[in-house]
N, CA and C of each residue as an Amber inpcrd file, in Angstrom:
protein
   549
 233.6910000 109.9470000  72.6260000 233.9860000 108.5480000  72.3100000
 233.2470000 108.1380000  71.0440000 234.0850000 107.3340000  70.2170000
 233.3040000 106.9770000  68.9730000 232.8380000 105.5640000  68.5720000
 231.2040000 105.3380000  68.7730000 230.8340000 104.0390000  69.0930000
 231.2320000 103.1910000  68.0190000 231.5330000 101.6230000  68.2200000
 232.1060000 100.7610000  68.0300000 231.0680000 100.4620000  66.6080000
 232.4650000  99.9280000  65.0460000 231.8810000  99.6900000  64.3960000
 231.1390000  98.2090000  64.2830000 230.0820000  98.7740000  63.8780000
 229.2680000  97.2970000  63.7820000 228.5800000  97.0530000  62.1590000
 228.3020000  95.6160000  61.9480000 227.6070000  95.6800000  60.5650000
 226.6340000  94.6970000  61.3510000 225.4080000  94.5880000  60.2790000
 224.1610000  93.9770000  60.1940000 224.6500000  92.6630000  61.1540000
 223.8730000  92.0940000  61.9470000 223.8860000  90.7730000  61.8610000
 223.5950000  89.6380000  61.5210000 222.6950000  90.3600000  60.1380000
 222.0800000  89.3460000  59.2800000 222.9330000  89.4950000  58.5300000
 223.7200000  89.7620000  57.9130000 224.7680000  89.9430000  56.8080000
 226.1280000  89.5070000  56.8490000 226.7360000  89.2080000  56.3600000
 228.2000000  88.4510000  56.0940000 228.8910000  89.2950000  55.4080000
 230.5550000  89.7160000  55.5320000 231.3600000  90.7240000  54.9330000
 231.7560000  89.2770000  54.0710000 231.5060000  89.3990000  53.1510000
 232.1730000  88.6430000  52.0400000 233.3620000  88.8070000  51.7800000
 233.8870000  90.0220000  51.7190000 235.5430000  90.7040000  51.7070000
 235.8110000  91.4260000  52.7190000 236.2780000  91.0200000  53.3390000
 237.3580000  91.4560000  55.0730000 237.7140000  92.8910000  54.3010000
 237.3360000  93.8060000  55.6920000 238.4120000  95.2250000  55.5870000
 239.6050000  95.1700000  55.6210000 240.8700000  95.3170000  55.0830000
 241.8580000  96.0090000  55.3690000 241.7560000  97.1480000  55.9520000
 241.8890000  97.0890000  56.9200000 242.0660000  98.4300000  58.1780000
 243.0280000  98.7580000  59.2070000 243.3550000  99.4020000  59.2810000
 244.0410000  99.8760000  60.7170000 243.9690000 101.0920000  61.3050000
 244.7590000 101.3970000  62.4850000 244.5750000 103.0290000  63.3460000
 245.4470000 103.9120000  61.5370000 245.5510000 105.1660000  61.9740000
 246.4700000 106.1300000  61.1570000 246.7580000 105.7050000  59.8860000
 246.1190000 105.3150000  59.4090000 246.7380000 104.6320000  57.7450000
 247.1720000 106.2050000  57.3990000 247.8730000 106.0600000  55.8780000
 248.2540000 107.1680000  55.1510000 246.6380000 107.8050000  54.3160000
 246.4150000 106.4410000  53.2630000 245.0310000 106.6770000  53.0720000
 244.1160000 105.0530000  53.0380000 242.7380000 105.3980000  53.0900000
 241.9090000 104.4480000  53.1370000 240.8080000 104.4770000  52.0950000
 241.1250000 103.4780000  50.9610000 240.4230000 103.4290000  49.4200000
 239.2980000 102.9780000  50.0120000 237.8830000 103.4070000  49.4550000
 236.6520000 102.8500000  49.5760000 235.8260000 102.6400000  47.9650000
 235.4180000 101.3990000  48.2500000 235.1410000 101.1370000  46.8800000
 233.7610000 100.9170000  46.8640000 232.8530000 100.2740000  46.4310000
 231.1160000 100.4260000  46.3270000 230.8260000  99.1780000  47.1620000
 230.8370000  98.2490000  46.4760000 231.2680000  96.9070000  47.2060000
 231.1570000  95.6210000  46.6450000 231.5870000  94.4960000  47.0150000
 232.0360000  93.8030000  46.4450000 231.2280000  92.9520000  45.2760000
 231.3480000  92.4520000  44.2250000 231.1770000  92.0520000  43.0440000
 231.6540000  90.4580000  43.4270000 230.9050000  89.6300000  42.3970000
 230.6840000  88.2730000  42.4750000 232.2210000  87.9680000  42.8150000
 233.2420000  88.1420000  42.0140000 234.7750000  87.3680000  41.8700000
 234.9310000  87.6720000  43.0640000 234.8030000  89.0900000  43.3490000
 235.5980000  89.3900000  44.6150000 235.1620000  88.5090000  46.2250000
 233.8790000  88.5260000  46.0710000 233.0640000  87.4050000  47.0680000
 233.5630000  86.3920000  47.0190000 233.4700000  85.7990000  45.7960000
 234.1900000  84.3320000  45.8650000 235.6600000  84.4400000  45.9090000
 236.0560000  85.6480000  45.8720000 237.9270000  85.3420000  46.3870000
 237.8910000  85.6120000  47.3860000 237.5160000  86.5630000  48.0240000
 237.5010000  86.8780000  49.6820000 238.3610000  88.0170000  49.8530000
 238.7840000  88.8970000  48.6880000 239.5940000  90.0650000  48.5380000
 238.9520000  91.1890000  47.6440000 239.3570000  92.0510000  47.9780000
 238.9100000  93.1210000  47.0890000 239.1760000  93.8940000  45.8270000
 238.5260000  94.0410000  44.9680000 239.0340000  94.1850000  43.1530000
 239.2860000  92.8630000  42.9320000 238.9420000  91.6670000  43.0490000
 239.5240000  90.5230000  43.1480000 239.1020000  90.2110000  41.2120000
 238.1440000  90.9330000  40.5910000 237.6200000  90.2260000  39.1250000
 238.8410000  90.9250000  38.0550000 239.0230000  90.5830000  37.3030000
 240.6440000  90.4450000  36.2830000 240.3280000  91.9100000  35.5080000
 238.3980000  91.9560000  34.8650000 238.6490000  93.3790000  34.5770000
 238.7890000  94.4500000  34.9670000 238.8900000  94.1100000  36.6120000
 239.2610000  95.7500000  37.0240000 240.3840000  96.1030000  37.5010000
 240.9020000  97.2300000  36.6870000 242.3720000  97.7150000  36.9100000
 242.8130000  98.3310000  38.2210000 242.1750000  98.1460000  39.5090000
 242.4870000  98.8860000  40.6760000 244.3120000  99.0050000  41.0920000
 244.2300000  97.1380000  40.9630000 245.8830000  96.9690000  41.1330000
 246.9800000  97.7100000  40.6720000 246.4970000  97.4770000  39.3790000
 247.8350000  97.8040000  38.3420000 247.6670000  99.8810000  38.3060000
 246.5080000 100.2790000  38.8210000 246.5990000 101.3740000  38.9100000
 246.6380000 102.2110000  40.4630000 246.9410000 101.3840000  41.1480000
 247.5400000 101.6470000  42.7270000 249.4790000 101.9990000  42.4710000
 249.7590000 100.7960000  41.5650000 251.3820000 100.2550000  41.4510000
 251.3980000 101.9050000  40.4950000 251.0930000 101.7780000  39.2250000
 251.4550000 102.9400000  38.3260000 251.1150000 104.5050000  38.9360000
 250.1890000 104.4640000  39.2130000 249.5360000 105.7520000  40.0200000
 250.6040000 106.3570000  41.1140000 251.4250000 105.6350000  41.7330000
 252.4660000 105.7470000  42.6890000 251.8170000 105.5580000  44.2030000
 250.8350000 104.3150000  44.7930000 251.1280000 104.4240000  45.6280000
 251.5200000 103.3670000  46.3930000 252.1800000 102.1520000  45.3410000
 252.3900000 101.2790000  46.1210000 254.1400000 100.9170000  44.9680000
 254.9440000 100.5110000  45.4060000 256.4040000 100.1020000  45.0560000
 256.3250000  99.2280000  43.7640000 255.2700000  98.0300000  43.7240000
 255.2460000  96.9980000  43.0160000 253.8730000  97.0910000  42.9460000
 253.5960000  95.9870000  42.1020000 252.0970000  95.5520000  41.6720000
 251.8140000  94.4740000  42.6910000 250.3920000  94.9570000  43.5980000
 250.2800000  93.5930000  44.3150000 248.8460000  92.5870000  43.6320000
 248.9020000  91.7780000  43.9220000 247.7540000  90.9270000  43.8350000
 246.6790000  90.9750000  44.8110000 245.2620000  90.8930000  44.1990000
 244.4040000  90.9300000  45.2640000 244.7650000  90.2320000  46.2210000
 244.6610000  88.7820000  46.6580000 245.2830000  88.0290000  47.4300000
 246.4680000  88.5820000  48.0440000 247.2060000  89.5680000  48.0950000
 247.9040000  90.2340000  48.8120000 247.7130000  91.2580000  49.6320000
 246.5500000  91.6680000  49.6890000 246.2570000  93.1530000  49.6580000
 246.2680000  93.4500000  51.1590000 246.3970000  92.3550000  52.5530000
 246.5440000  92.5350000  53.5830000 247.5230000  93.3610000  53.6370000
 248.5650000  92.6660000  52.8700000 250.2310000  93.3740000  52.9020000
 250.4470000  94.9880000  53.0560000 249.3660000  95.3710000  52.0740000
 249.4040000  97.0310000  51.8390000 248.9170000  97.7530000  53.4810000
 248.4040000  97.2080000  54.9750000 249.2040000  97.9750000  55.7840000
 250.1800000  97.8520000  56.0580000 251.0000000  97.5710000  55.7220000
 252.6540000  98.0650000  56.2240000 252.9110000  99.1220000  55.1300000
 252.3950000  99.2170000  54.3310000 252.8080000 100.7650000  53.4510000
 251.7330000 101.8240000  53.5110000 250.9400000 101.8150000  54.6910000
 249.5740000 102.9190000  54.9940000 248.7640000 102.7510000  54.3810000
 248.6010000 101.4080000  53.7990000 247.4080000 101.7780000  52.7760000
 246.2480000 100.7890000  53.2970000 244.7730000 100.9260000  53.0470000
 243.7310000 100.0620000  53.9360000 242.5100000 100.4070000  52.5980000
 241.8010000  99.3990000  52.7820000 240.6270000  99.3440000  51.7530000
 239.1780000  98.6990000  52.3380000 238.2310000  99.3370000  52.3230000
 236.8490000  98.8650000  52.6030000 235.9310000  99.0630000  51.7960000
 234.5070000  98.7520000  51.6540000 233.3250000  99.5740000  51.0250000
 232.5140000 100.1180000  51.9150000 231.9110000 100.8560000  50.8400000
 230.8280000 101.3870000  51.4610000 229.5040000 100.3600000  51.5910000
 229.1180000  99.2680000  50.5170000 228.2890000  98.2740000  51.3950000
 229.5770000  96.9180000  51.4230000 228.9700000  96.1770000  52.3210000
 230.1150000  95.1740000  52.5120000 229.2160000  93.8860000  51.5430000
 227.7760000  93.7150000  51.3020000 226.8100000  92.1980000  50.4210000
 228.2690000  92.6070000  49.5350000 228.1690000  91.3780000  48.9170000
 228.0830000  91.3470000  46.9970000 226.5510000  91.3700000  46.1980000
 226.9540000  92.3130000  44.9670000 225.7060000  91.6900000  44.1710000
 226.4600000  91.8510000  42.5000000 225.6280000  91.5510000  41.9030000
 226.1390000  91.4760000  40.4200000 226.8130000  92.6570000  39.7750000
 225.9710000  93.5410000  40.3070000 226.5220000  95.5610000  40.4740000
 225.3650000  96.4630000  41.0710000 226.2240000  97.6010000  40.8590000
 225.4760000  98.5590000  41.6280000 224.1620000  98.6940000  41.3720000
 223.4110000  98.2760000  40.7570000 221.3620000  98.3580000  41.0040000
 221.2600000  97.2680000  41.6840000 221.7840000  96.6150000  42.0910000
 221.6260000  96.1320000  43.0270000 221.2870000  95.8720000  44.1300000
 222.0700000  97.1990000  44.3810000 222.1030000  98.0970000  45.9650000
 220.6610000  99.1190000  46.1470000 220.2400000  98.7380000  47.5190000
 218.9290000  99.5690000  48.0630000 220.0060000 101.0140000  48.5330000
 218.6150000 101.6490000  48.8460000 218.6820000 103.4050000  49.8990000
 219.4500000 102.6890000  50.7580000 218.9530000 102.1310000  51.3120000
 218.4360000 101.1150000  52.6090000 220.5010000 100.6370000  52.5400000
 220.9330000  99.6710000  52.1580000 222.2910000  99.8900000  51.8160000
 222.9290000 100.7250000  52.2390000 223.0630000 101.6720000  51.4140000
 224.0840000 102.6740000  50.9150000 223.6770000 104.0330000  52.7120000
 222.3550000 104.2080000  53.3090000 222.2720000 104.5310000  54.3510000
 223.0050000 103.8480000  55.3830000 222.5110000 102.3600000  55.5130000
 223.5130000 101.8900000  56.7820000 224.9870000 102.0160000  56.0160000
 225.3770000 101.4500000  54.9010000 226.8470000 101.5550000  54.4880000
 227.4690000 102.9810000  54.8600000 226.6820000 104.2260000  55.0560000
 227.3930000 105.1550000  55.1890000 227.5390000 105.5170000  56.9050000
 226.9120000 105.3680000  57.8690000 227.0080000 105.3750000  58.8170000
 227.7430000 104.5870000  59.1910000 228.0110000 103.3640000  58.5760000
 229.0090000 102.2330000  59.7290000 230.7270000 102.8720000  59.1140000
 230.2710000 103.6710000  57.6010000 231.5630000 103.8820000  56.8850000
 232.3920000 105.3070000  57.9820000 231.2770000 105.6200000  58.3750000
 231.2520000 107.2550000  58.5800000 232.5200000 107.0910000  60.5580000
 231.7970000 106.0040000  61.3110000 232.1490000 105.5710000  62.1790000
 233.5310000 104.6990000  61.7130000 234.1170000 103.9270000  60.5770000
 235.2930000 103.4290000  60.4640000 236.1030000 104.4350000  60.3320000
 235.8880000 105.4650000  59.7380000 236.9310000 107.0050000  59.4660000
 236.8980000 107.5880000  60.7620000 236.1120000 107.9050000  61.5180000
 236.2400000 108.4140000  62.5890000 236.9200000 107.4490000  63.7820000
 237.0100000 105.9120000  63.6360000 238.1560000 105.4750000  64.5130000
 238.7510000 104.8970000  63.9830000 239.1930000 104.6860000  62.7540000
 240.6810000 104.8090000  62.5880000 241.3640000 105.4990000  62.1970000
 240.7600000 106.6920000  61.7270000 241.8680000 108.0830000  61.7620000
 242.2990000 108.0030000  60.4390000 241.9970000 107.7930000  59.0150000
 242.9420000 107.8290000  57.9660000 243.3620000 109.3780000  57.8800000
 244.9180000 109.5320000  57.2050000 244.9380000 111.0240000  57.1210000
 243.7830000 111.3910000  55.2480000 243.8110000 110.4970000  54.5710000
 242.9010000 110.4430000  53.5490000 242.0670000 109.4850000  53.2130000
 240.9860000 109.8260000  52.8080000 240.5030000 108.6710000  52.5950000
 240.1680000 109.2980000  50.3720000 240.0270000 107.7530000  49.6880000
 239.7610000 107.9430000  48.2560000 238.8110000 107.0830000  48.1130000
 237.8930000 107.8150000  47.2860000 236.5530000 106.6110000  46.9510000
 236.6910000 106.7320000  45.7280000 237.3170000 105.2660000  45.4030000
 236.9760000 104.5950000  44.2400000 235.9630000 104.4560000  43.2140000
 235.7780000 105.8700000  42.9640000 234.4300000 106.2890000  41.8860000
 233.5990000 107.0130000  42.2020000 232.9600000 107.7270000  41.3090000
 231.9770000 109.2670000  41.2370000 230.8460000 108.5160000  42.2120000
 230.6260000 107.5130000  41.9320000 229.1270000 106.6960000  42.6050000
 229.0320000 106.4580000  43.7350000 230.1500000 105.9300000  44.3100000
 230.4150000 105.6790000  45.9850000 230.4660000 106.9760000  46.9120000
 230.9310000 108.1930000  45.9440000 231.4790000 109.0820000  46.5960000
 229.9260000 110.1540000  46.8420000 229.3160000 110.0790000  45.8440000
 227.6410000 110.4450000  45.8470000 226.9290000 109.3880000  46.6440000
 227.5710000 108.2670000  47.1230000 226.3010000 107.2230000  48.3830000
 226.5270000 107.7170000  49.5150000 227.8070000 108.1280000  49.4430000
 228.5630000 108.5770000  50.7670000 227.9010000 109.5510000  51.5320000
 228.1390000 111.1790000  50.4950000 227.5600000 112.1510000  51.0490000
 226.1340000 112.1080000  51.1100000 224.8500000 111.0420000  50.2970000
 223.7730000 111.2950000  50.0710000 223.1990000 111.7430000  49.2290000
 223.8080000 112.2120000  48.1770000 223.3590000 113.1160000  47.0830000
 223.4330000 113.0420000  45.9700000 222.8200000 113.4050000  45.0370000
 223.1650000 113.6540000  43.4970000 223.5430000 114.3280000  42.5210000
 224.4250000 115.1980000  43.2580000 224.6510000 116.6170000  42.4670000
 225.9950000 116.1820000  41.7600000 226.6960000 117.1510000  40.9960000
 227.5960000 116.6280000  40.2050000 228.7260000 116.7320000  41.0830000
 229.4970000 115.8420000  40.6890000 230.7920000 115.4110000  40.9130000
 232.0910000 114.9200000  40.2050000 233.0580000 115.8560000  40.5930000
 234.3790000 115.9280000  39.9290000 235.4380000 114.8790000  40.4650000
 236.1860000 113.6090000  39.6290000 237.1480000 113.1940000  40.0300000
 238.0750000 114.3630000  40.9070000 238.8160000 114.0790000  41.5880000
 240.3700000 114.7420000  42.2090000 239.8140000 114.9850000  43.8710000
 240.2980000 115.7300000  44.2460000 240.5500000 116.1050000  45.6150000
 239.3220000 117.0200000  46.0760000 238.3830000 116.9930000  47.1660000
 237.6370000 117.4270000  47.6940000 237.4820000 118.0670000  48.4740000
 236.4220000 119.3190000  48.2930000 236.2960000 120.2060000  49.5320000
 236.7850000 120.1490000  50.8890000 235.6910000 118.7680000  51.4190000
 235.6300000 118.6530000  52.1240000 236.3410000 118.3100000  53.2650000
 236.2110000 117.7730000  54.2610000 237.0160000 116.8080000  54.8260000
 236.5200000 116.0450000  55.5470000 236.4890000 114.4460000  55.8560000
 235.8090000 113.7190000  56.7220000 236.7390000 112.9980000  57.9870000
 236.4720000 113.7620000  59.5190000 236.4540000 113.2410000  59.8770000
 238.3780000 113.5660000  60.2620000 238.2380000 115.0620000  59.5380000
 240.0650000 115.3950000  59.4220000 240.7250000 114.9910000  58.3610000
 240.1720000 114.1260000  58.0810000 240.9860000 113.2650000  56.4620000
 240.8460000 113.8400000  54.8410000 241.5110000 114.3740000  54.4030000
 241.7100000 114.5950000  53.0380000 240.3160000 113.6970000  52.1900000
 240.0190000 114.5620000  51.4640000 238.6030000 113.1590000  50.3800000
 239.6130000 113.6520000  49.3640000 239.6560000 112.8270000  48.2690000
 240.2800000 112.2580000  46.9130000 238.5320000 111.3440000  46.1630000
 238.5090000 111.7530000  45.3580000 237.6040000 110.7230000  44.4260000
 238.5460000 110.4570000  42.8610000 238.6070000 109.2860000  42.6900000
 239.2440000 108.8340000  41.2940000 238.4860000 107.9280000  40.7600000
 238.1670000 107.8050000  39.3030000 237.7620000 106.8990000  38.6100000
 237.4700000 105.6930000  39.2780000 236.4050000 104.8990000  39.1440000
 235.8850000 103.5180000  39.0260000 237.0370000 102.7480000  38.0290000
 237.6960000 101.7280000  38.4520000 238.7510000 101.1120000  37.2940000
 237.9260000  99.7400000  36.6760000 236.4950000  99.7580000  37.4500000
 235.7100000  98.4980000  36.5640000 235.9310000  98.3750000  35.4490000
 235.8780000  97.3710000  34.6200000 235.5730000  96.9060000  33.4330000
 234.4990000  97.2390000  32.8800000 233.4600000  97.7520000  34.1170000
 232.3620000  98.3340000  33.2840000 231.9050000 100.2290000  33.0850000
 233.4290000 100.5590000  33.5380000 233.0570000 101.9290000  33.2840000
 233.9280000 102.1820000  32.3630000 232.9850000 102.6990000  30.9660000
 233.2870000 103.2460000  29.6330000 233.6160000 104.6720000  29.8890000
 233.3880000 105.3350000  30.8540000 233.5780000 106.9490000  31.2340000
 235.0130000 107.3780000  31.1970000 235.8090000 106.6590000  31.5740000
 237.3610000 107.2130000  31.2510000 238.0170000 105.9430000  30.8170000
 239.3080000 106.0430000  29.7200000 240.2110000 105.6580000  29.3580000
 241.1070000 105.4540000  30.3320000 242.2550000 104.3160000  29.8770000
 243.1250000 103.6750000  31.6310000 243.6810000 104.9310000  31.5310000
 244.5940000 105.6570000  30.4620000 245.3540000 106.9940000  30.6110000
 244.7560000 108.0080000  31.6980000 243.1850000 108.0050000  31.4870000
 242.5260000 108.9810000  32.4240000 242.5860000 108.7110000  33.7070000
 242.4810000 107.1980000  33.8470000 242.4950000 107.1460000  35.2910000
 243.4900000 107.2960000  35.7610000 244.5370000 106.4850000  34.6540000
 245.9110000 106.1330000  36.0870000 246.0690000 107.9890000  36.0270000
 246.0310000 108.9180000  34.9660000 246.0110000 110.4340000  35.6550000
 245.2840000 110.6980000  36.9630000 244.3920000 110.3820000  37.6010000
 243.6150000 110.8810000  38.6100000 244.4000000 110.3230000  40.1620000
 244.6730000 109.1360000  39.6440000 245.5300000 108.1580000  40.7290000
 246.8130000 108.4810000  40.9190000 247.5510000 108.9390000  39.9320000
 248.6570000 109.8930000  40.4030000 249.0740000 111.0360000  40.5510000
 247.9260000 111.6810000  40.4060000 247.7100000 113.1460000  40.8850000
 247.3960000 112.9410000  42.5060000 246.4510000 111.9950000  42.6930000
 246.0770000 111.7520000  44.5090000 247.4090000 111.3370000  45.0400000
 248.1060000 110.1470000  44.6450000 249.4810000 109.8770000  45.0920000
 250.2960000 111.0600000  45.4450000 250.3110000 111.7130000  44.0320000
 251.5020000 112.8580000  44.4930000 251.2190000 113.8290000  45.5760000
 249.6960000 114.1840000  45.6960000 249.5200000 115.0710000  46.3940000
 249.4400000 115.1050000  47.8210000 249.2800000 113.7120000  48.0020000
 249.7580000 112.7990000  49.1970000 250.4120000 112.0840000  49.6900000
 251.7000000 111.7900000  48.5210000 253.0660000 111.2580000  49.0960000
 254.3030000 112.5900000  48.6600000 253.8600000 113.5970000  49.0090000
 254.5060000 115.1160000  48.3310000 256.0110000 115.0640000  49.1780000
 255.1110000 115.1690000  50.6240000 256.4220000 115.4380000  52.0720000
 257.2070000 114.0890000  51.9730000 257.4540000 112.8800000  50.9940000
 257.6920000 112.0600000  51.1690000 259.6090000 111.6940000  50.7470000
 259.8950000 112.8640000  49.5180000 260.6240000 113.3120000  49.1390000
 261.1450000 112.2720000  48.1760000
């Protein structure tokens, strides 16, 4: 049996999970940033291209709006972080964080079953496992939990590390390789 997820009870999810049982995949992103707090959705700040590189990347029909983003389970798709605070950005974030963020994360994959899960950047995907060793955008060893790992670009505004060309490449390489049987 897989115990029930819980967060802090001193703490407030500023941005609600999109979740459900069996999604197709489940994006995890670092966590939420001032706009997004004050919208109450996730990627919610204008410079980050998550949206427009979900729609182009191939895994969603149309371009949705943050404020929409409940919508995306009915097309398998679900989004959480790995910490749920906001802060201005990632130095932000303690050990202390990114430890409980990965255990409560570790327990959301294990009951709801994504067949993949993608973390939204080299950084989340190193809080995740614990470590600091290097790390390659695309598809991963591993598997958590049964689920496919995918890591793709950070689409912040503040990561100078890839060009949009680079990313939306990484995002539709994960699409294809996971909407393949889809025909």
């Amino acid at each position: 049996m897989v115990p029930p997820v819980t967060a802090s009870v001193h703490r407030r999810d500023p941005v609600p999970d999109i979740i459900a049982d069996d999604l197709d995949v489940l994006f995890v992103g670092i966590n939420p940033g001032f706009a997004s707090a004050r919208a109450g959705h996730h990627f919610a700040n204008p410079a980050n291209g998550f949206w427009r590189l979900m729609h182009e990347g191939g895994f969603t029909q149309r371009r949705f709006l943050p404020s929409e983003g409940r919508e995306l389970l009915a097309q398998g798709i679900g989004i959480t972080n790995i910490v749920a605070r906001e802060t201005a950005g990632v130095k932000d974030l303690t050990r202390e964080d990114f430890d409980e963020g990965r255990r409560i994360l570790e327990r959301k994959i294990a009951r709801f079953r994504p067949k993949a899960v993608v973390f939204v950047g080299v950084t989340v995907y190193r809080a995740f496992r614990g470590d600091t060793s290097a790390i390659t955008c695309g598809e991963q060893p591993e598997r958590i939990a049964g689920a496919r790992v995918f890591v793709v670009p950070n689409p912040s505004g503040r990561n100078a590390h890839y060009r949009y060309e680079d990313m939306l490449a990484f995002f539709r390489d994960a699409a294809s390789q996971l909407y393949a049987h889809r025909g």
